[in-house]
PDB file of C-alpha atoms and ligand atoms in Angstrom:
ATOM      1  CA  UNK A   1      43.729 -46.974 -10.166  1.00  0.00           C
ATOM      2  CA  UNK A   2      44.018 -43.885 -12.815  1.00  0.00           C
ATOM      3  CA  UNK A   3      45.979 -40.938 -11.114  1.00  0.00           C
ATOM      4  CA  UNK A   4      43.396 -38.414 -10.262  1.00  0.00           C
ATOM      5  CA  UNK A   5      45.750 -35.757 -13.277  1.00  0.00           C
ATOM      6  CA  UNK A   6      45.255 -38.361 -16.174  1.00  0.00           C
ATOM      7  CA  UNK A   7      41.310 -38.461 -15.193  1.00  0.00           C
ATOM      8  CA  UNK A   8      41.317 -34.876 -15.351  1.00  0.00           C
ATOM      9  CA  UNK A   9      43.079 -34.402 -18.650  1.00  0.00           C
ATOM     10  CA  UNK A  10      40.906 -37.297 -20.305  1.00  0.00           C
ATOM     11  CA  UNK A  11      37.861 -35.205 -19.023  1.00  0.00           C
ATOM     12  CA  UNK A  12      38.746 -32.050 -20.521  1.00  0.00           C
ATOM     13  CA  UNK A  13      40.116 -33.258 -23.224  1.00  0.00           C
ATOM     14  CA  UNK A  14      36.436 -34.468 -23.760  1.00  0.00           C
ATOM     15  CA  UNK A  15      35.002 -31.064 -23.458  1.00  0.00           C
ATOM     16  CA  UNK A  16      37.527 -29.428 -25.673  1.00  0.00           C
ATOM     17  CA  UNK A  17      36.753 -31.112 -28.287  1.00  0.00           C
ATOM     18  CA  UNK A  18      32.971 -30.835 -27.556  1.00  0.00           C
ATOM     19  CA  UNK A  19      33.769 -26.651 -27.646  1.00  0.00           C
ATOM     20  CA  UNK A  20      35.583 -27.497 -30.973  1.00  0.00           C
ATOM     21  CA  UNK A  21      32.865 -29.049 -32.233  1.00  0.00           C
ATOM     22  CA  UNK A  22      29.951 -26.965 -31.293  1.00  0.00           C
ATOM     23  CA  UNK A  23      32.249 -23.736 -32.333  1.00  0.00           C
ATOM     24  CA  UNK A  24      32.395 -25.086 -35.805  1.00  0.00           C
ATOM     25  CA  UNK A  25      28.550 -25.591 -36.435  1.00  0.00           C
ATOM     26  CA  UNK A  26      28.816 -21.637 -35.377  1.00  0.00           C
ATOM     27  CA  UNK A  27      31.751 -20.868 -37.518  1.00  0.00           C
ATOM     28  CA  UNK A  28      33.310 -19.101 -34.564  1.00  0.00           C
ATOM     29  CA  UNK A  29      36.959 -19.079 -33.289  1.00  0.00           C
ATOM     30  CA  UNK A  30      37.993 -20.532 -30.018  1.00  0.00           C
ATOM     31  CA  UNK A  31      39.799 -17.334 -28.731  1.00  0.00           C
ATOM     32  CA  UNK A  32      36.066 -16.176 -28.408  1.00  0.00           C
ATOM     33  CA  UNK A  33      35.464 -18.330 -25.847  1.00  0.00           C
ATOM     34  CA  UNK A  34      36.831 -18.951 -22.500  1.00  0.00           C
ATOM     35  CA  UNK A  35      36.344 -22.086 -20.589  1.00  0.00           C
ATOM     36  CA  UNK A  36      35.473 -21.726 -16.902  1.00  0.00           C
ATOM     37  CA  UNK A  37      36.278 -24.529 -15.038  1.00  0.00           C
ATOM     38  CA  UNK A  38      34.042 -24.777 -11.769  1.00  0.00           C
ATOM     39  CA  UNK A  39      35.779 -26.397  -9.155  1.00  0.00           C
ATOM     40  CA  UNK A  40      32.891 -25.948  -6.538  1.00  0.00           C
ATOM     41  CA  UNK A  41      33.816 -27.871  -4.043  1.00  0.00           C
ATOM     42  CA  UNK A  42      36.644 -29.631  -5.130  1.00  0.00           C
ATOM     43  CA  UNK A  43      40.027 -29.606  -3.202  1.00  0.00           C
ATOM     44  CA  UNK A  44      42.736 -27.592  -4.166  1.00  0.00           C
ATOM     45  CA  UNK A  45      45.009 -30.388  -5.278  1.00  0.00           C
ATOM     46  CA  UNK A  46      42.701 -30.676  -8.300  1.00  0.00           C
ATOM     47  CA  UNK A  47      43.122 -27.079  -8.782  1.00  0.00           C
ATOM     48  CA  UNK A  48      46.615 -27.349  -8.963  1.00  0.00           C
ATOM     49  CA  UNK A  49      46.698 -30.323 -11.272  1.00  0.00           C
ATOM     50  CA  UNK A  50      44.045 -28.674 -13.790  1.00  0.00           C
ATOM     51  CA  UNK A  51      46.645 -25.633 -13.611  1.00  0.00           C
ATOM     52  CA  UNK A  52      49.149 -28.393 -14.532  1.00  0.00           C
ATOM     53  CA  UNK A  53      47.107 -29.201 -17.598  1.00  0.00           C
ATOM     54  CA  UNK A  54      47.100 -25.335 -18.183  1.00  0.00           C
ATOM     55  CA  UNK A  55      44.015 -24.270 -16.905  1.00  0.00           C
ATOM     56  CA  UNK A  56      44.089 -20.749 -15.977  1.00  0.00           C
ATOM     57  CA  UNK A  57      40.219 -20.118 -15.168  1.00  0.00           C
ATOM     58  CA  UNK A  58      38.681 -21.199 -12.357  1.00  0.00           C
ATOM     59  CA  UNK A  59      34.986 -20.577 -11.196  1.00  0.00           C
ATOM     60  CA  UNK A  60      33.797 -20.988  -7.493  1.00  0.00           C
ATOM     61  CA  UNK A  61      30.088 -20.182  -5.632  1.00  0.00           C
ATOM     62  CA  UNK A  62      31.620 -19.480  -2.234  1.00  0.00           C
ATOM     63  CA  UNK A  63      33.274 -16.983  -0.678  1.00  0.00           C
ATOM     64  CA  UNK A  64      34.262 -18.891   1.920  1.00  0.00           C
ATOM     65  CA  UNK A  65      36.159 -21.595  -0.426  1.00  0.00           C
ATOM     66  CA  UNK A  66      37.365 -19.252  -3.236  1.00  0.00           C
ATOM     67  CA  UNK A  67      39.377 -17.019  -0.552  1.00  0.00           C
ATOM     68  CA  UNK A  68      41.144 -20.003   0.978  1.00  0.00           C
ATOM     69  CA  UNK A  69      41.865 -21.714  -2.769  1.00  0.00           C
ATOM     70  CA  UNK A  70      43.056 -18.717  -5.001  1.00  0.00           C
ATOM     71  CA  UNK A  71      45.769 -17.976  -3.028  1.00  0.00           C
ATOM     72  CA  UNK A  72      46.817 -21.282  -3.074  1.00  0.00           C
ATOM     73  CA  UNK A  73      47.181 -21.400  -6.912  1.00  0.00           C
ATOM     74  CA  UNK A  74      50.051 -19.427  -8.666  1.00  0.00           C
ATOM     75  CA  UNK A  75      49.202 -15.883  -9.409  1.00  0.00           C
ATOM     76  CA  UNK A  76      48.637 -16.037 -13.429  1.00  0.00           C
ATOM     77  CA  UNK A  77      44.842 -17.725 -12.725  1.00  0.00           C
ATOM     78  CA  UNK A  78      41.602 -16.091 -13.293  1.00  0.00           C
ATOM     79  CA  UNK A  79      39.057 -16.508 -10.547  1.00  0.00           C
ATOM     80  CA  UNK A  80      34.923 -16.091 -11.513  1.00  0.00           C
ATOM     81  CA  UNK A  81      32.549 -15.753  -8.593  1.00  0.00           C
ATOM     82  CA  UNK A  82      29.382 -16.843  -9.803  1.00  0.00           C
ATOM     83  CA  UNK A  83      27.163 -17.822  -6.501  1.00  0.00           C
ATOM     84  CA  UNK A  84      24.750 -15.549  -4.852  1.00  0.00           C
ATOM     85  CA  UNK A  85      26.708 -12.303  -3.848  1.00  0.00           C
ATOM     86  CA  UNK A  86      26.296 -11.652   0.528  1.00  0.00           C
ATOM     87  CA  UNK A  87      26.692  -8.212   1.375  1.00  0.00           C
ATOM     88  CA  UNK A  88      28.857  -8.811   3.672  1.00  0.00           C
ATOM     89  CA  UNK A  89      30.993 -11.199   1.752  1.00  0.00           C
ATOM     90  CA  UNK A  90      31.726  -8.634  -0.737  1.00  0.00           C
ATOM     91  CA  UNK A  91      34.870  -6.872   0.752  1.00  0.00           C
ATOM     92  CA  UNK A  92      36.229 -10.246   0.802  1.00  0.00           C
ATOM     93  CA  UNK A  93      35.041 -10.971  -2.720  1.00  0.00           C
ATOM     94  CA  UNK A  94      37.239  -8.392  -4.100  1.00  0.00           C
ATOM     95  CA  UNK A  95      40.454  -9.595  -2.279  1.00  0.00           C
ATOM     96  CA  UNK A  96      40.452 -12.695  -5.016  1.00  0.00           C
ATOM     97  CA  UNK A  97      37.498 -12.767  -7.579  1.00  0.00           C
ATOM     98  CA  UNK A  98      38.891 -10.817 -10.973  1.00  0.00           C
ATOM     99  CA  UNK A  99      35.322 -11.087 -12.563  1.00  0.00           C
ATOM    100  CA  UNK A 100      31.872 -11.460 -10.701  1.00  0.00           C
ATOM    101  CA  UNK A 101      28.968 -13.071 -12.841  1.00  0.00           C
ATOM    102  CA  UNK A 102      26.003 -12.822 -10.431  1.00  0.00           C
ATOM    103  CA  UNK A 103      25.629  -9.564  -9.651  1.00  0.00           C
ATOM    104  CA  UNK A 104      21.970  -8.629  -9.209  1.00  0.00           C
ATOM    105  CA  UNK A 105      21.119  -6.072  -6.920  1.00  0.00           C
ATOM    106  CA  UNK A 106      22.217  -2.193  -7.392  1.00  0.00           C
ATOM    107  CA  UNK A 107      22.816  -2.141  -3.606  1.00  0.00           C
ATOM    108  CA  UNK A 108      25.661  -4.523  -4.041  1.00  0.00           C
ATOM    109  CA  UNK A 109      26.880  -2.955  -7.226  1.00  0.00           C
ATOM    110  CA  UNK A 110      26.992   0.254  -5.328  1.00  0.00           C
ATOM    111  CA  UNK A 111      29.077  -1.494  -1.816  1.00  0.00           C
ATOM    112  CA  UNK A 112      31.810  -2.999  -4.742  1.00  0.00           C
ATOM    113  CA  UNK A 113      32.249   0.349  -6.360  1.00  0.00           C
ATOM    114  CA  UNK A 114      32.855   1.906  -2.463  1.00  0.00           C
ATOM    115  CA  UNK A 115      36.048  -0.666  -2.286  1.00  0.00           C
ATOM    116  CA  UNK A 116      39.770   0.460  -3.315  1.00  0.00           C
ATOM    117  CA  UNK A 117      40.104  -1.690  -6.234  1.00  0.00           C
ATOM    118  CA  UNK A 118      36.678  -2.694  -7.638  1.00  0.00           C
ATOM    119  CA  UNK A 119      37.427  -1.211 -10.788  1.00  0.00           C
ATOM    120  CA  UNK A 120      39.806  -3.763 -11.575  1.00  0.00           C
ATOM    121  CA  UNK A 121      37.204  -6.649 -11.913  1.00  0.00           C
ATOM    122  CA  UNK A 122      35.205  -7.436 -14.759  1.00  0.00           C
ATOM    123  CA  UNK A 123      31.064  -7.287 -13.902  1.00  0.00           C
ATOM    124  CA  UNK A 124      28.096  -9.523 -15.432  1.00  0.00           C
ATOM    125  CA  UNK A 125      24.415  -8.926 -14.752  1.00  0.00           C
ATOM    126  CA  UNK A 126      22.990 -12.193 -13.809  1.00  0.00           C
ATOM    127  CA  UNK A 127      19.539 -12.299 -16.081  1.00  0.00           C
ATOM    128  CA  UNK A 128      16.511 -14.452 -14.065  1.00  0.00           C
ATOM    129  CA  UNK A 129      14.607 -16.363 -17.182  1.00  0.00           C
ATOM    130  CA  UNK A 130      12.140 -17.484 -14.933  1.00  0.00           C
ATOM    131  CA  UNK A 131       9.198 -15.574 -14.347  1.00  0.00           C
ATOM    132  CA  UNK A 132       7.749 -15.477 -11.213  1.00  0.00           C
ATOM    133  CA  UNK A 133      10.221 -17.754  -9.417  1.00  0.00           C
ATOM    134  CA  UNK A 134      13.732 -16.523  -8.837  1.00  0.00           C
ATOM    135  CA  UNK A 135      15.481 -18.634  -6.434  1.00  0.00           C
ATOM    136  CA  UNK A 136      18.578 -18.999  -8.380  1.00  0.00           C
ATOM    137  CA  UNK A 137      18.775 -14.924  -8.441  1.00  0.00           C
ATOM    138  CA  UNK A 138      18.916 -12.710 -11.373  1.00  0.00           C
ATOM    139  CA  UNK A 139      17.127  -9.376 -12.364  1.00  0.00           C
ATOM    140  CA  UNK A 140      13.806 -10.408 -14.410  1.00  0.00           C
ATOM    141  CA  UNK A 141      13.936  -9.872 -18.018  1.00  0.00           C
ATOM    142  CA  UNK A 142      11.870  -6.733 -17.715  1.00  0.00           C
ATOM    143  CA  UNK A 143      14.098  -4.829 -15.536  1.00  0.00           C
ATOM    144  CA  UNK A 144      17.494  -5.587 -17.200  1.00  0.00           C
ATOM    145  CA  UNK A 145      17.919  -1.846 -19.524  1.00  0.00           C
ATOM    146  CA  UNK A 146      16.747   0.138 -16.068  1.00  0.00           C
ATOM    147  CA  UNK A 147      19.550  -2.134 -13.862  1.00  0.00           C
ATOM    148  CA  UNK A 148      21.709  -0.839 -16.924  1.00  0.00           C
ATOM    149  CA  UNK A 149      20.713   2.280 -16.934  1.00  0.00           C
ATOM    150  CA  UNK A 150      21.057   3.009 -12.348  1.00  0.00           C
ATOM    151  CA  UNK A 151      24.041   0.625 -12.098  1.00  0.00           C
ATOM    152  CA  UNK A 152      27.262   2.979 -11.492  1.00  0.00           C
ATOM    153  CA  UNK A 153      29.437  -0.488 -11.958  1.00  0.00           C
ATOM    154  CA  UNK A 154      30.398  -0.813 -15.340  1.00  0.00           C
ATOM    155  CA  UNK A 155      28.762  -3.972 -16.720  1.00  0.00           C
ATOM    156  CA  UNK A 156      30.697  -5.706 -19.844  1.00  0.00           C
ATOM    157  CA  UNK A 157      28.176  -8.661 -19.455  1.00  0.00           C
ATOM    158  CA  UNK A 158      25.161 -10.633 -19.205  1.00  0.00           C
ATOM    159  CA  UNK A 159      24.856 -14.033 -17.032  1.00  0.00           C
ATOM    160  CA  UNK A 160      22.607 -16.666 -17.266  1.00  0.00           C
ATOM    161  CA  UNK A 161      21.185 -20.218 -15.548  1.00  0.00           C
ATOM    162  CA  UNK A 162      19.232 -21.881 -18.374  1.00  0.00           C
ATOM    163  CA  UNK A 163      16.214 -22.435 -16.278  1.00  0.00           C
ATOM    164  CA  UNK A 164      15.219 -26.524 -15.126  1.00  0.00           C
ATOM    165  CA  UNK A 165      12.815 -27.772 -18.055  1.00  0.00           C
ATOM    166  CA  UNK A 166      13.527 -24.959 -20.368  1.00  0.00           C
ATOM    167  CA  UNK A 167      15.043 -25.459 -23.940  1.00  0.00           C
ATOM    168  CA  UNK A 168      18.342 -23.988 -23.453  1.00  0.00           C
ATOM    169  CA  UNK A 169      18.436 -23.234 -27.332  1.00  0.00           C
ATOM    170  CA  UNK A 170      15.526 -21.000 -26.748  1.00  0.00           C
ATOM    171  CA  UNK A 171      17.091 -19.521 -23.218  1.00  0.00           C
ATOM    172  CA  UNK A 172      20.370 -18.589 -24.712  1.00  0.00           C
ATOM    173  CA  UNK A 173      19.277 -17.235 -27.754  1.00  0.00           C
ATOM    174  CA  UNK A 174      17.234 -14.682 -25.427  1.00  0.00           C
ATOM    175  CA  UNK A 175      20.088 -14.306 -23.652  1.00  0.00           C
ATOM    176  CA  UNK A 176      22.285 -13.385 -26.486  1.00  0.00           C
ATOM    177  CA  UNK A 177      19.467 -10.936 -27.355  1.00  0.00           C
ATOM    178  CA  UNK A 178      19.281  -8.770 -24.198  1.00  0.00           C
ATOM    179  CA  UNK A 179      22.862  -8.480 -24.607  1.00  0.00           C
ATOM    180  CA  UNK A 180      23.117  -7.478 -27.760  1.00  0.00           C
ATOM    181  CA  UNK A 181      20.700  -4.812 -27.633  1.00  0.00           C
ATOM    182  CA  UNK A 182      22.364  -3.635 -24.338  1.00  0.00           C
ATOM    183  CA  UNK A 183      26.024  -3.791 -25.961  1.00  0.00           C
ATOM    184  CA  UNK A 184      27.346  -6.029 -23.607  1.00  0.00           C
ATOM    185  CA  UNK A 185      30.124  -8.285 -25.052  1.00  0.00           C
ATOM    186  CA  UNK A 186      30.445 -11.087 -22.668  1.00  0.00           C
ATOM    187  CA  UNK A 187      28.077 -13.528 -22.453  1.00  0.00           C
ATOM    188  CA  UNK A 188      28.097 -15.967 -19.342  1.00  0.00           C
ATOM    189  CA  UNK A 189      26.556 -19.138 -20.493  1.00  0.00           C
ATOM    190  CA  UNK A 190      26.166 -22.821 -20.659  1.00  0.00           C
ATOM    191  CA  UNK A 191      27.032 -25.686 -17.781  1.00  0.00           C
ATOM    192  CA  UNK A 192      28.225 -29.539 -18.211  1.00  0.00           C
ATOM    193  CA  UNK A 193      24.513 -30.294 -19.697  1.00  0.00           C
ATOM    194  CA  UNK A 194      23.874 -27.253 -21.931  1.00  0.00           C
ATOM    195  CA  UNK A 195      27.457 -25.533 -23.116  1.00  0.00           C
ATOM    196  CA  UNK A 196      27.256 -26.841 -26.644  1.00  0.00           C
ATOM    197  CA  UNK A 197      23.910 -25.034 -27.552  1.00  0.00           C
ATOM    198  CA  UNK A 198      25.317 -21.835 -25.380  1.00  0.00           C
ATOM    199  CA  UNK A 199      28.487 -22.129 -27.705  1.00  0.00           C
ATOM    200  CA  UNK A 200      26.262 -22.028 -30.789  1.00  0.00           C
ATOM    201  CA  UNK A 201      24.194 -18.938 -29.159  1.00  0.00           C
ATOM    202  CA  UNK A 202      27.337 -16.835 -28.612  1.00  0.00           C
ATOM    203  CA  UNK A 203      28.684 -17.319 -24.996  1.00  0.00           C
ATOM    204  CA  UNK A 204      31.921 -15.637 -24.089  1.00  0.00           C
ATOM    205  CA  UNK A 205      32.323 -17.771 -21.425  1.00  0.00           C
ATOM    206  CA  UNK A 206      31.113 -21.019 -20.079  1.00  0.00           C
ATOM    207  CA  UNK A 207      30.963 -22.606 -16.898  1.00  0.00           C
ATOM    208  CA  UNK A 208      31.831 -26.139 -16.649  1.00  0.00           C
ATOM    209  CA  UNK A 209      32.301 -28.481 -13.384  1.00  0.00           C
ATOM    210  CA  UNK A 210      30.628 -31.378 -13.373  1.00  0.00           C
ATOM    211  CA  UNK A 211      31.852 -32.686 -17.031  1.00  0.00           C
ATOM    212  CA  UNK A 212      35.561 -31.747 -15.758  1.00  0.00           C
ATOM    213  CA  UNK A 213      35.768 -32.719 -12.565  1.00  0.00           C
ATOM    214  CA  UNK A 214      32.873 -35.576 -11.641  1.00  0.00           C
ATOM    215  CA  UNK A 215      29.617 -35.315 -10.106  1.00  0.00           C
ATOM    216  CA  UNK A 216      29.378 -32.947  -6.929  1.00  0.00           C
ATOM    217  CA  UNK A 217      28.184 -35.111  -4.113  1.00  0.00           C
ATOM    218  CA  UNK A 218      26.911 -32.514  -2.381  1.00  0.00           C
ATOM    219  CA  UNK A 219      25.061 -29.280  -3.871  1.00  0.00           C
ATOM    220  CA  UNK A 220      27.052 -26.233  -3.891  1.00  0.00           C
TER     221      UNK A 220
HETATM  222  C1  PLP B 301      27.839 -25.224 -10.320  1.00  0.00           C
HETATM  223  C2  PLP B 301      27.607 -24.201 -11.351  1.00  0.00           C
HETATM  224  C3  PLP B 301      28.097 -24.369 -12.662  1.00  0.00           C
HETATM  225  C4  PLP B 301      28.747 -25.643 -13.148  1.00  0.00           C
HETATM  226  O1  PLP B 301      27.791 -26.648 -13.218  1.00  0.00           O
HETATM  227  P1  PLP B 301      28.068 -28.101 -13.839  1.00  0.00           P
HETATM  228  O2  PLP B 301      26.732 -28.609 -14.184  1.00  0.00           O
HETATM  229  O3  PLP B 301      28.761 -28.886 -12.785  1.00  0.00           O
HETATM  230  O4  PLP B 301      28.931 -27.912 -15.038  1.00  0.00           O
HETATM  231  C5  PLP B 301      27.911 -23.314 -13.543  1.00  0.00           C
HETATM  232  N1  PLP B 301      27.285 -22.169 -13.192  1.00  0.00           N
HETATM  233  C6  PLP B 301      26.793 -21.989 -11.950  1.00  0.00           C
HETATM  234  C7  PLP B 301      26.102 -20.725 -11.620  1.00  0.00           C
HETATM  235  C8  PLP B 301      26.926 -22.999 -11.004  1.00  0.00           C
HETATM  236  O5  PLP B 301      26.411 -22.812  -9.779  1.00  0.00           O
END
């Protein structure tokens, strides 16, 4: 059986040279981009052996698991929170995250800034693409400038879930849009199934698990 490390490096080795790839259609450089790794779910011996392969960015959707696996790794890692933020889980939140991508609600924005330290992490606005529907969070389209505009956090960027059945070419370019016209200069953007077309739209940052690390078996 392959060691669980060589799996790993053959993986993102893979993706790398997907982000190469896609980066040159754009004519962009790679230091533009930073590669989340999302290691939802996944035990921390993974972490550590994707640290061994020098990843330094790690994403997770829980409190609950991020707090228990970031101090587990050494202390020159990045952590991104980007599940659905719980009120209460916020205090907590800022004891490991370093940048949040799902904030959506001025009431949470408003409980981080109360919290010695806030100021030290790095805030995107989630951005909900679907209309109507908005189960996997996000302020609506519409409401984005006047979130801006009452949010006492300060935002450097936008987030975004390409929405099931949407082109994601269509999705991101929106994306890349909004944030543009809001000067925000980190865009959060693009998954295992969509990164390449995110890459080609402008994303600062994409989020990649499944690709990396195998398929979840359960949903996180
Ligand atoms: C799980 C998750 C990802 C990674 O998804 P994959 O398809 O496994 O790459 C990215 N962003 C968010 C918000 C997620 O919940």
């Amino acid at each position: 059986m392959k060691a669980r490390i060589e799996e790993l490096r053959e993986n993102l080795a893979k993706v790398e040279e997907q982000i190469q790839g896609a980066l040159r259609l754009a004519s962009r450089n790679r230091e533009e981009v930073t590669l989340v790794v999302v290691t939802k779910t996944y035990p921390v011996e993974d972490l550590l052996a994707l640290y061994e392969l020098g990843v330094r960015n790690f994403g997770e959707n829980r409190d609950q698991e991020g707090s228990l696996k970031a101090p587990q790794l050494p202390s020159d890692t990045h952590w991104h929170f980007q599940g659905q933020i719980q009120s209460r889980k916020i205090p907590s939140l800022v004891q490991w995250a370093d940048s949040i991508h799902s904030l959506d609600s001025l009431e949470h924005a408003a409980k981080f800034e109360k919290l010695p330290n806030s100021e030290k992490l790095n805030y995107f606005v989630q951005i909900n693409l679907e209309e109507g529907a908005d189960h996997r969070g996000g302020v609506s389209v519409n409401e984005v400038g006047s979130f801006l505009e009452s949010c006492t956090l300060p935002i450097t960027g936008a987030m975004v879930v390409a929405p099931l059945g949407s082109d994601p070419v269509v999705a991101f370019s929106k994306v890349k849009k909004i944030a543009d016209e809001h000067g925000l200069k980190e865009i959060s953007m693009g998954m295992s199934g969509d990164f390449e077309a995110a890459l080609v739209a402008g994303a600062t940052h994409i989020r990649v698990g499944s690709s990396i690390l195998g398929s979840r078996s359960l949903l996180a």
